[in-house]
Amino acid sequence: MGGVKIAIVGGGIFVRTQYIPRLSEIKNLISLSVIWSRSQETASAAVEIASKHFTGVQCKWGEEGLLQILQDPSILAVAVVLAAQSQVDISLRLLKAGKHVLQEKPAAASITEIESALLSYKSIAADVPGKPIWAIAENYRFEPGLLECKKLVAEIGDIMNVQLIVEGSMNSANPYFSSSWRRKFTGGFIVDMGVHFIAGLRMLVGCEVSSVSAITSHVDLALPPPDNISSVFQLENGSAGIFVMVVSSKSPKILWRIVGLKGTVEVERGKQDGQHGYLASIYGVDGQRKSSFHPFSGVTDELKTFLHDVSQSTLEQGSNYEADSRLSYYEGARDFAVLEAMLESGMKHGAVVQVKKF
């Protein structure tokens, strides 16, 4: 089997339900070598699923298994899919060993951790030949529906207002509901889920969020606090908007709406012909609506982009190859910083908080 030789660090729900099936769709581009987890049991369960698609996947676990991955020169890249509290440390160890890393979001567990991680990465990039890529997996930056809307936003003139409404469905039927790390994490599901929507927002408006004012609350006691957030945000381009997020609603809805001088663009998650995806719409000056539906393919497209970057970086070693900026760790840090500012504002009863810049 050809392609980039990779390992997966982590064997949880997302590895079993997303990474393995999505990688199997592009198996001409990769050779899946190892799946590692802290426990042998979790690693074995993931390897069993992967073996249906890939031959010869090895099962490794514990510190000894991790050292074997670090020391194996044939493994060029590693996907790190772990609890947010432990991803950064392991990513930095892998980068130091010269591996390219695709780390799951969120970028870290706190702003402090992001700041020290970026300092460590800078010194690793200066020391390790070929400057290993540190990418954050944020499939929303690759979703065709959102990319289509980004193009449409260019047609509606100056932005007057932005609305982002998220009513999630994080209830006991969801496999992530009882995930312990999300419950021990500051901001819990708001941060873990919310970074996606902020990534979509920042991409659509094409500029950064400069400050926020938010009210947070805890209503559904089955969820960790807070489970609701209502925020006003100021964009660097001078326009403003609202972000409303309910972690668990009986009427799930995900909608970005951007109102411009010459029209309005709207993108909403939905289903068409049995496929889940995004309905992208533009209302022109005449008020007429034009829409197109785009099935989800962000996870696959993001993985393809990362593998392309790893291949190019390997081919052009020493040339400081620049990877796709949508995958940059800095982008993940900026998504996190917006939510962190909203949570801080919520704790300060809606005081205006400046968003940390990266």
XYZ file of C-alpha atoms in Angstrom:
358
model
C 0.000 0.000 0.000
C 1.334 3.402 -0.986
C 0.738 6.805 0.467
C 1.841 8.628 3.587
C 2.501 6.314 6.526
C 0.501 7.560 9.522
C -0.435 6.637 13.076
C -3.530 7.557 15.064
C -3.059 8.451 18.723
C -6.415 7.853 20.405
C -9.039 5.159 19.979
C -12.252 6.824 21.184
C -15.652 7.429 19.592
C -14.470 9.978 17.010
C -11.612 7.739 15.833
C -13.953 4.768 15.449
C -16.897 6.621 13.845
C -15.139 9.339 11.797
C -11.376 8.995 11.367
C -11.276 5.346 10.311
C -14.256 5.530 7.880
C -13.081 8.875 6.374
C -9.478 7.652 5.990
C -10.802 4.496 4.314
C -12.372 6.752 1.628
C -8.899 8.050 0.723
C -6.819 4.969 1.395
C -4.878 5.435 -1.855
C -3.267 8.447 -0.105
C -2.283 6.773 3.161
C -0.891 3.734 4.825
C -2.398 3.425 8.336
C 0.384 1.884 10.357
C -0.535 2.118 14.063
C -3.418 2.966 16.370
C -2.348 3.858 19.915
C -4.353 4.436 23.064
C -3.584 4.667 26.769
C -5.245 1.284 27.290
C -4.750 -1.895 25.300
C -8.509 -2.497 25.301
C -9.363 0.831 23.576
C -6.528 0.486 21.053
C -7.573 -3.085 20.193
C -11.219 -2.098 19.652
C -10.175 0.649 17.208
C -7.683 -1.623 15.393
C -10.428 -4.224 14.946
C -12.549 -1.637 13.062
C -9.565 -0.304 11.075
C -8.522 -3.815 10.003
C -11.694 -4.066 7.881
C -10.260 -1.282 5.688
C -6.465 -1.431 6.158
C -4.115 -4.394 6.330
C -1.425 -4.789 8.974
C -2.543 -2.018 11.383
C -0.571 -2.446 14.608
C -2.042 -1.993 18.061
C 0.066 -0.056 20.592
C -0.725 1.324 24.037
C 0.779 3.021 27.086
C 4.049 4.938 27.333
C 6.049 2.129 25.708
C 3.756 2.090 22.647
C 3.976 5.862 22.333
C 7.798 5.727 22.450
C 7.751 3.191 19.594
C 5.741 5.654 17.449
C 8.086 8.535 18.380
C 11.123 6.471 17.411
C 9.748 5.006 14.152
C 11.251 7.078 11.281
C 8.856 5.545 8.750
C 5.799 7.178 10.412
C 5.668 10.657 8.869
C 2.418 11.942 10.378
C 0.212 11.359 13.402
C -3.435 12.224 14.041
C -3.868 13.131 17.720
C -7.458 12.487 18.796
C -7.454 12.637 22.603
C -9.092 14.487 25.489
C -8.474 18.250 25.174
C -6.539 18.236 28.470
C -3.828 15.913 27.146
C -3.601 16.614 23.388
C -1.088 19.468 23.448
C 1.599 17.672 25.492
C 1.499 14.621 23.235
C 1.373 16.757 20.053
C 4.506 18.631 21.146
C 6.341 15.363 21.899
C 5.485 14.092 18.405
C 6.507 17.375 16.741
C 9.807 17.301 18.609
C 10.370 13.813 17.185
C 9.912 15.302 13.687
C 6.365 14.025 13.058
C 3.746 16.137 11.287
C 0.697 16.381 13.570
C -3.009 16.792 12.867
C -4.522 17.496 16.290
C -8.234 17.449 16.989
C -9.905 20.623 18.192
C -10.128 22.442 20.584
C -6.552 23.761 20.216
C -5.908 23.494 23.989
C -7.614 23.604 27.373
C -6.798 27.269 28.123
C -5.293 30.455 26.642
C -2.248 29.994 28.905
C -1.672 26.524 27.455
C -1.983 27.892 23.898
C 0.580 30.643 24.591
C 3.164 28.252 26.010
C 2.425 25.667 23.272
C 3.115 28.246 20.553
C 6.438 29.181 22.172
C 7.416 25.495 22.310
C 6.369 24.982 18.691
C 8.436 27.961 17.529
C 11.571 26.522 19.122
C 10.803 23.017 17.730
C 10.255 24.451 14.214
C 13.636 26.204 14.477
C 15.453 23.039 15.657
C 13.817 20.173 13.768
C 14.754 19.793 10.075
C 11.826 20.199 7.670
C 9.732 22.250 10.149
C 7.034 19.738 11.171
C 3.452 20.841 10.430
C 1.146 21.334 13.418
C -2.396 21.343 12.079
C -5.701 21.673 13.924
C -8.540 19.536 12.567
C -11.353 22.012 11.912
C -13.570 20.501 9.241
C -15.868 23.566 9.098
C -13.129 25.465 7.251
C -13.369 22.788 4.543
C -17.157 22.297 4.310
C -18.323 22.992 0.713
C -21.513 24.702 1.974
C -19.569 27.195 4.074
C -16.986 27.754 1.321
C -19.830 28.505 -1.114
C -21.288 31.025 1.340
C -17.904 32.684 1.768
C -18.016 33.407 -1.993
C -21.601 34.707 -1.738
C -20.696 37.091 1.120
C -18.439 38.937 -1.352
C -21.587 39.803 -3.375
C -23.646 41.467 -0.626
C -21.547 44.589 -0.057
C -20.646 46.017 3.337
C -21.719 43.813 6.234
C -24.304 45.416 8.532
C -25.066 42.547 10.889
C -24.206 38.925 11.569
C -26.313 36.334 13.398
C -25.143 32.904 14.484
C -27.764 30.674 16.092
C -26.777 27.252 17.437
C -29.297 24.971 19.102
C -27.440 21.728 19.692
C -28.807 18.305 20.546
C -26.360 17.176 23.240
C -28.676 14.861 25.168
C -28.352 11.370 26.647
C -28.938 9.827 23.190
C -25.680 11.421 21.964
C -22.579 9.180 22.291
C -20.511 12.170 23.540
C -23.007 13.078 26.291
C -21.264 11.083 29.014
C -17.712 11.851 27.815
C -15.865 12.560 31.078
C -13.224 14.981 29.716
C -15.869 17.303 28.264
C -17.532 17.402 31.687
C -14.257 18.196 33.499
C -13.293 20.838 30.953
C -13.819 24.573 31.628
C -16.608 25.577 29.288
C -17.373 21.909 28.610
C -19.591 21.368 25.602
C -19.766 25.127 24.818
C -16.049 25.116 23.932
C -15.849 21.644 22.402
C -18.841 22.204 20.105
C -18.570 25.987 19.848
C -15.129 26.199 18.205
C -16.719 24.753 15.039
C -19.291 27.532 14.773
C -16.774 30.263 15.539
C -14.492 28.800 12.842
C -17.393 29.039 10.380
C -18.193 32.586 11.507
C -14.600 33.868 11.196
C -14.257 32.278 7.776
C -17.548 33.692 6.441
C -16.986 37.286 7.591
C -13.300 37.209 6.621
C -12.095 39.073 9.686
C -11.489 38.644 13.412
C -13.822 39.120 16.374
C -12.303 41.940 18.443
C -14.492 42.037 21.582
C -17.495 40.309 23.147
C -20.110 40.763 25.833
C -21.941 37.639 26.965
C -24.493 36.292 29.417
C -24.086 32.605 30.286
C -26.457 30.381 32.243
C -26.897 26.829 33.479
C -30.434 25.526 33.017
C -30.147 21.842 32.047
C -28.529 20.293 35.125
C -27.784 17.072 33.226
C -25.101 19.118 31.406
C -21.984 20.785 32.842
C -22.147 24.588 33.242
C -22.689 26.742 31.316
C -25.140 25.206 28.855
C -26.414 28.485 27.363
C -24.620 31.523 26.008
C -25.978 34.741 24.490
C -23.317 37.105 23.215
C -22.939 40.337 21.292
C -19.655 40.538 19.381
C -17.772 43.312 17.611
C -15.869 42.511 14.416
C -12.632 44.205 13.395
C -14.344 45.457 10.221
C -16.638 47.613 12.390
C -19.813 45.544 12.102
C -21.338 43.598 14.969
C -23.405 40.505 15.530
C -24.959 38.050 17.934
C -23.993 34.507 18.876
C -26.598 32.393 20.658
C -25.782 28.830 21.669
C -27.961 26.306 23.489
C -26.091 23.040 24.083
C -29.204 20.853 24.113
C -32.458 21.877 22.465
C -35.539 19.904 21.447
C -35.449 21.788 18.118
C -31.849 21.563 16.834
C -30.845 24.384 14.472
C -27.527 25.720 13.162
C -27.682 28.944 11.175
C -25.284 31.706 10.088
C -26.958 34.823 8.621
C -24.977 37.762 7.227
C -26.879 40.891 6.296
C -25.171 43.210 3.809
C -26.072 46.459 2.054
C -26.853 44.615 -1.212
C -28.353 41.405 0.122
C -28.263 38.661 2.720
C -26.441 35.338 2.860
C -27.681 32.482 4.992
C -26.288 29.014 5.576
C -28.236 26.429 7.540
C -27.530 22.845 8.431
C -30.129 20.477 7.023
C -30.920 17.329 5.084
C -31.767 16.780 1.437
C -32.330 13.466 -0.396
C -31.182 11.598 2.704
C -27.882 13.480 2.882
C -26.838 15.804 5.710
C -25.195 19.049 4.738
C -25.685 22.807 4.363
C -28.249 24.819 2.456
C -26.511 27.975 1.194
C -28.805 30.855 0.205
C -28.427 34.396 -1.070
C -31.164 37.013 -1.106
C -30.287 39.660 -3.701
C -31.303 43.321 -3.986
C -34.646 42.181 -5.443
C -35.260 40.008 -2.361
C -35.306 36.851 -4.506
C -33.653 33.806 -2.950
C -31.203 31.496 -4.719
C -30.166 28.325 -2.861
C -27.894 25.320 -3.278
C -27.407 22.252 -1.070
C -23.940 20.919 -0.231
C -23.525 17.526 1.496
C -20.933 17.303 4.294
C -17.423 16.387 3.184
C -15.294 18.606 5.455
C -13.595 15.850 7.457
C -12.472 14.019 4.298
C -11.375 17.250 2.575
C -9.408 18.369 5.644
C -7.644 14.977 5.848
C -6.799 15.102 2.118
C -5.360 18.616 2.538
C -3.249 17.574 5.523
C -1.881 14.507 3.679
C -1.100 16.660 0.621
C 0.787 19.104 2.865
C 2.757 16.273 4.497
C 3.694 14.852 1.061
C 4.749 18.273 -0.268
C 6.684 19.112 2.884
C 8.542 15.786 2.616
C 9.326 16.389 -1.079
C 10.451 19.976 -0.508
C 12.364 19.364 2.725
C 14.517 22.330 3.664
C 12.405 24.775 1.629
C 10.125 25.736 4.553
C 6.991 24.552 2.737
C 3.930 26.543 3.860
C 0.973 24.309 4.722
C -2.665 25.286 4.031
C -3.431 28.153 6.424
C -6.915 26.739 7.187
C -5.218 23.958 9.144
C -2.852 26.238 11.061
C -2.655 25.839 14.847
C -3.058 29.632 15.008
C -6.518 29.339 13.427
C -7.571 26.855 16.119
C -6.148 29.194 18.779
C -8.203 32.113 17.391
C -11.440 30.072 17.458
C -10.764 29.105 21.069
C -9.913 32.682 22.089
C -13.355 33.977 21.007
C -15.212 31.436 23.161
C -12.823 31.907 26.069
C -13.585 35.669 25.973
C -17.342 34.956 25.907
C -17.080 32.643 28.921
C -14.988 35.222 30.776
C -17.562 37.914 29.989
C -20.328 35.598 31.211
C -18.539 35.206 34.545
C -18.287 39.013 34.712
C -22.059 39.462 34.096
C -21.683 40.692 30.528
C -18.662 42.981 30.882
C -16.967 43.685 27.541
C -13.903 41.442 27.085
C -11.251 41.914 24.376
C -10.476 38.742 22.431
C -6.880 37.560 22.839
C -4.970 37.933 19.561
C -2.774 35.217 18.050
